[in-house]
mmCIF file of C-alpha atoms and ligand atoms in Angstrom:
data_model
loop_
_atom_site.group_PDB
_atom_site.id
_atom_site.type_symbol
_atom_site.label_atom_id
_atom_site.label_comp_id
_atom_site.label_asym_id
_atom_site.label_seq_id
_atom_site.Cartn_x
_atom_site.Cartn_y
_atom_site.Cartn_z
ATOM 1 C CA MET A 115 0.011 -0.165 0.060
ATOM 2 C CA SER A 116 1.572 3.187 -0.994
ATOM 3 C CA ASP A 117 0.515 6.567 0.540
ATOM 4 C CA THR A 118 -0.852 5.150 3.940
ATOM 5 C CA GLN A 119 -1.872 6.986 7.000
ATOM 6 C CA LEU A 120 -3.179 5.568 10.544
ATOM 7 C CA VAL A 121 -6.612 6.172 11.651
ATOM 8 C CA PHE A 122 -8.021 5.494 15.050
ATOM 9 C CA VAL A 123 -11.674 4.594 15.127
ATOM 10 C CA TYR A 124 -13.613 4.242 18.408
ATOM 11 C CA GLY A 125 -17.392 4.362 17.018
ATOM 12 C CA THR A 126 -19.498 3.008 14.326
ATOM 13 C CA LEU A 127 -16.557 2.164 12.244
ATOM 14 C CA LYS A 128 -14.977 -0.524 14.583
ATOM 15 C CA LYS A 129 -15.342 -4.227 13.701
ATOM 16 C CA GLY A 130 -18.884 -5.387 14.422
ATOM 17 C CA GLU A 131 -20.351 -1.804 14.643
ATOM 18 C CA PRO A 132 -22.831 -0.524 11.914
ATOM 19 C CA ASN A 133 -20.691 1.237 9.686
ATOM 20 C CA HIS A 134 -17.660 -1.143 9.545
ATOM 21 C CA GLU A 135 -18.759 -2.265 6.125
ATOM 22 C CA TRP A 136 -18.280 1.399 4.879
ATOM 23 C CA MET A 137 -14.899 0.549 5.023
ATOM 24 C CA SER A 138 -14.621 -3.309 4.412
ATOM 25 C CA GLU A 139 -16.991 -3.528 1.491
ATOM 26 C CA TRP A 140 -15.588 -0.661 -0.457
ATOM 27 C CA GLU A 141 -13.192 -2.117 -3.074
ATOM 28 C CA ALA A 142 -11.554 1.204 -4.323
ATOM 29 C CA GLY A 143 -9.366 2.005 -1.189
ATOM 30 C CA SER A 144 -7.450 -0.278 1.043
ATOM 31 C CA PHE A 145 -7.341 -0.772 4.686
ATOM 32 C CA SER A 146 -5.397 -3.111 7.018
ATOM 33 C CA PHE A 147 -6.104 -3.671 10.852
ATOM 34 C CA VAL A 148 -3.095 -2.674 12.865
ATOM 35 C CA GLY A 149 -4.337 -3.346 16.338
ATOM 36 C CA CYS A 150 -6.306 -2.280 19.266
ATOM 37 C CA GLY A 151 -5.550 0.637 21.429
ATOM 38 C CA LYS A 152 -6.593 3.475 23.736
ATOM 39 C CA THR A 153 -6.163 7.201 23.408
ATOM 40 C CA ALA A 154 -3.131 8.423 25.372
ATOM 41 C CA LEU A 155 -5.147 11.483 26.540
ATOM 42 C CA LYS A 156 -8.538 11.181 28.226
ATOM 43 C CA PHE A 157 -11.503 12.373 26.006
ATOM 44 C CA PRO A 158 -15.209 12.639 26.633
ATOM 45 C CA LEU A 159 -16.984 10.090 24.506
ATOM 46 C CA VAL A 160 -20.752 10.567 24.330
ATOM 47 C CA ILE A 161 -23.685 9.345 22.398
ATOM 48 C CA ALA A 162 -25.916 12.219 21.167
ATOM 49 C CA SER A 163 -28.461 13.419 18.884
ATOM 50 C CA ARG A 164 -31.610 11.878 17.919
ATOM 51 C CA TYR A 165 -29.830 9.280 15.893
ATOM 52 C CA ASN A 166 -27.686 8.337 18.707
ATOM 53 C CA ILE A 167 -24.318 8.986 17.044
ATOM 54 C CA PRO A 168 -21.062 8.637 19.070
ATOM 55 C CA PHE A 169 -18.718 11.439 19.398
ATOM 56 C CA VAL A 170 -15.526 12.190 20.777
ATOM 57 C CA LEU A 171 -15.819 15.851 22.109
ATOM 58 C CA ASP A 172 -12.399 17.983 21.683
ATOM 59 C CA ARG A 173 -12.172 18.551 25.477
ATOM 60 C CA PRO A 174 -8.980 16.325 26.287
ATOM 61 C CA GLY A 175 -8.755 15.672 30.033
ATOM 62 C CA LEU A 176 -12.250 14.854 30.590
ATOM 63 C CA GLY A 177 -13.709 11.402 30.337
ATOM 64 C CA HIS A 178 -11.770 8.200 29.542
ATOM 65 C CA ASN A 179 -8.742 6.865 27.581
ATOM 66 C CA VAL A 180 -11.026 5.918 24.853
ATOM 67 C CA ALA A 181 -10.718 2.302 23.409
ATOM 68 C CA GLY A 182 -10.673 1.589 19.577
ATOM 69 C CA GLU A 183 -9.112 0.204 16.666
ATOM 70 C CA ILE A 184 -6.260 1.418 14.404
ATOM 71 C CA TYR A 185 -6.218 0.793 10.822
ATOM 72 C CA LYS A 186 -3.637 1.724 8.039
ATOM 73 C CA ILE A 187 -5.427 3.189 5.148
ATOM 74 C CA ASP A 188 -4.522 4.729 1.873
ATOM 75 C CA SER A 189 -5.606 8.199 0.822
ATOM 76 C CA ALA A 190 -8.725 7.019 -1.123
ATOM 77 C CA MET A 191 -9.932 5.268 1.991
ATOM 78 C CA MET A 192 -9.397 8.452 4.103
ATOM 79 C CA ASN A 193 -11.540 10.180 1.680
ATOM 80 C CA ARG A 194 -14.153 7.679 1.968
ATOM 81 C CA LEU A 195 -14.206 7.951 5.838
ATOM 82 C CA ASP A 196 -14.122 11.841 5.378
ATOM 83 C CA GLU A 197 -17.339 11.369 3.352
ATOM 84 C CA LEU A 198 -19.069 9.233 6.062
ATOM 85 C CA GLU A 199 -18.049 11.575 8.833
ATOM 86 C CA ASP A 200 -18.986 14.826 6.937
ATOM 87 C CA TYR A 201 -15.438 16.242 7.432
ATOM 88 C CA PRO A 202 -14.505 19.237 7.846
ATOM 89 C CA ILE A 203 -18.170 20.412 8.267
ATOM 90 C CA PHE A 204 -19.309 18.185 11.172
ATOM 91 C CA TYR A 205 -16.458 16.015 12.456
ATOM 92 C CA ASN A 206 -12.894 17.403 12.143
ATOM 93 C CA ARG A 207 -10.028 15.130 12.456
ATOM 94 C CA LYS A 208 -6.912 15.340 14.563
ATOM 95 C CA GLN A 209 -3.739 13.600 14.984
ATOM 96 C CA THR A 210 -3.504 12.131 18.609
ATOM 97 C CA LEU A 211 -1.247 9.563 20.590
ATOM 98 C CA ILE A 212 -2.670 6.094 20.772
ATOM 99 C CA HIS A 213 -1.224 3.462 23.262
ATOM 100 C CA LEU A 214 -1.575 0.187 21.427
ATOM 101 C CA ASN A 215 -2.229 -2.805 23.525
ATOM 102 C CA ASP A 216 0.926 -4.532 22.389
ATOM 103 C CA GLY A 217 2.762 -1.696 24.075
ATOM 104 C CA THR A 218 3.727 0.515 21.300
ATOM 105 C CA GLU A 219 2.381 4.033 20.456
ATOM 106 C CA GLN A 220 1.517 5.665 17.216
ATOM 107 C CA MET A 221 0.175 9.180 16.174
ATOM 108 C CA CYS A 222 -3.218 8.320 14.561
ATOM 109 C CA TRP A 223 -6.005 10.337 12.946
ATOM 110 C CA MET A 224 -9.322 10.465 15.050
ATOM 111 C CA TYR A 225 -12.503 12.001 14.369
ATOM 112 C CA ILE A 226 -13.596 14.670 16.786
ATOM 113 C CA ILE A 227 -16.118 17.304 17.359
ATOM 114 C CA GLU A 228 -14.805 20.777 17.992
ATOM 115 C CA LYS A 229 -17.841 22.826 18.241
ATOM 116 C CA PHE A 230 -20.667 21.422 20.434
ATOM 117 C CA ARG A 231 -23.100 22.509 22.875
ATOM 118 C CA ASP A 232 -21.769 22.858 26.423
ATOM 119 C CA ASP A 233 -24.448 20.582 27.858
ATOM 120 C CA LEU A 234 -23.198 17.495 26.001
ATOM 121 C CA LEU A 235 -20.597 17.411 28.661
ATOM 122 C CA GLN A 236 -23.321 16.291 31.115
ATOM 123 C CA LEU A 237 -23.841 13.030 29.195
ATOM 124 C CA PRO A 238 -22.326 9.890 30.419
ATOM 125 C CA PHE A 239 -19.021 9.270 29.186
ATOM 126 C CA LEU A 240 -18.082 6.052 27.605
ATOM 127 C CA GLU A 241 -14.944 4.238 27.473
ATOM 128 C CA ASP A 242 -15.479 1.615 24.824
ATOM 129 C CA TYR A 243 -18.385 2.161 22.388
ATOM 130 C CA SER A 244 -20.750 -0.367 21.287
ATOM 131 C CA ALA A 245 -24.084 0.338 19.457
ATOM 132 C CA GLN A 246 -25.648 -2.280 21.316
ATOM 133 C CA GLY A 247 -24.197 -1.326 24.636
ATOM 134 C CA THR A 248 -26.021 -1.382 27.846
ATOM 135 C CA HIS A 249 -26.778 2.315 27.457
ATOM 136 C CA GLY A 250 -29.718 1.313 25.199
ATOM 137 C CA LEU A 251 -29.131 4.152 22.688
ATOM 138 C CA VAL A 252 -29.119 2.114 19.514
ATOM 139 C CA TYR A 253 -27.381 3.873 16.423
ATOM 140 C CA CYS A 254 -29.825 4.797 13.744
ATOM 141 C CA GLU A 255 -28.291 4.247 10.388
ATOM 142 C CA ARG A 256 -28.056 6.902 7.798
ATOM 143 C CA LEU A 257 -30.295 5.239 5.538
ATOM 144 C CA MET A 258 -32.827 4.639 8.084
ATOM 145 C CA ARG A 259 -33.052 8.411 9.107
ATOM 146 C CA ASP A 260 -36.162 10.249 8.827
ATOM 147 C CA ASN A 261 -34.265 13.483 7.917
ATOM 148 C CA PRO A 262 -37.137 15.862 8.755
ATOM 149 C CA GLN A 263 -36.793 19.315 7.499
ATOM 150 C CA GLU A 264 -36.447 20.986 11.060
ATOM 151 C CA TYR A 265 -33.943 18.821 12.394
ATOM 152 C CA SER A 266 -30.226 18.895 11.630
ATOM 153 C CA VAL A 267 -27.818 16.815 13.372
ATOM 154 C CA ILE A 268 -25.086 19.353 12.937
ATOM 155 C CA ASN A 269 -27.190 22.173 14.444
ATOM 156 C CA ASP A 270 -28.275 19.882 17.342
ATOM 157 C CA ILE A 271 -24.659 19.177 18.172
ATOM 158 C CA GLN A 272 -23.240 22.546 17.582
ATOM 159 C CA GLY A 273 -26.054 24.234 19.214
ATOM 160 C CA ASN A 274 -26.776 26.554 16.512
HETATM 161 N N1 LIG B 513 -17.334 7.049 13.369
HETATM 162 C C1 LIG B 513 -15.939 7.402 13.556
HETATM 163 C C2 LIG B 513 -16.367 8.438 14.436
HETATM 164 C C3 LIG B 513 -17.424 8.286 15.271
HETATM 165 C C4 LIG B 513 -18.245 7.245 14.531
HETATM 166 O O1 LIG B 513 -19.202 6.701 14.699
HETATM 167 C C5 LIG B 513 -15.255 6.158 14.250
HETATM 168 O O2 LIG B 513 -15.712 5.165 14.455
HETATM 169 O O3 LIG B 513 -14.299 6.434 14.798
#
């Protein structure tokens, strides 16, 4: 694979989660699993919006060392993930240090929300996301969304 970058996924892109196929069933780009790990810094990971979307909020120091998976991806796959995450309009992405479970560490891209309503910090902070977790907040996939005119996820999260 030429032209590769590392991405750390903590939400619906993880194996077994609702958007993993976005990566695994797309032939035009490549990805390979590197390992599991945790963010070196603590971050608030919350589930929010009417579609129960997981978000890491850009407030390092709050919350937990978030668990996730590291993938090596090419630039076509990076573009593909950016499309899903609506980068840079909704999620931004930043390089952050990840401690891998094998004891090594790597700087990886992570999708993160920079602009958000203050009261999202009142939500429970998760450490290891699963759409089917005991929180009961099952993720609503894009294709299943009702997309009413009066509701915008971005405005909801950003508090516009
Ligand atoms: N997808 C990205 C960010 C949040 C989400 O659901 C991920 O899994 O890391």
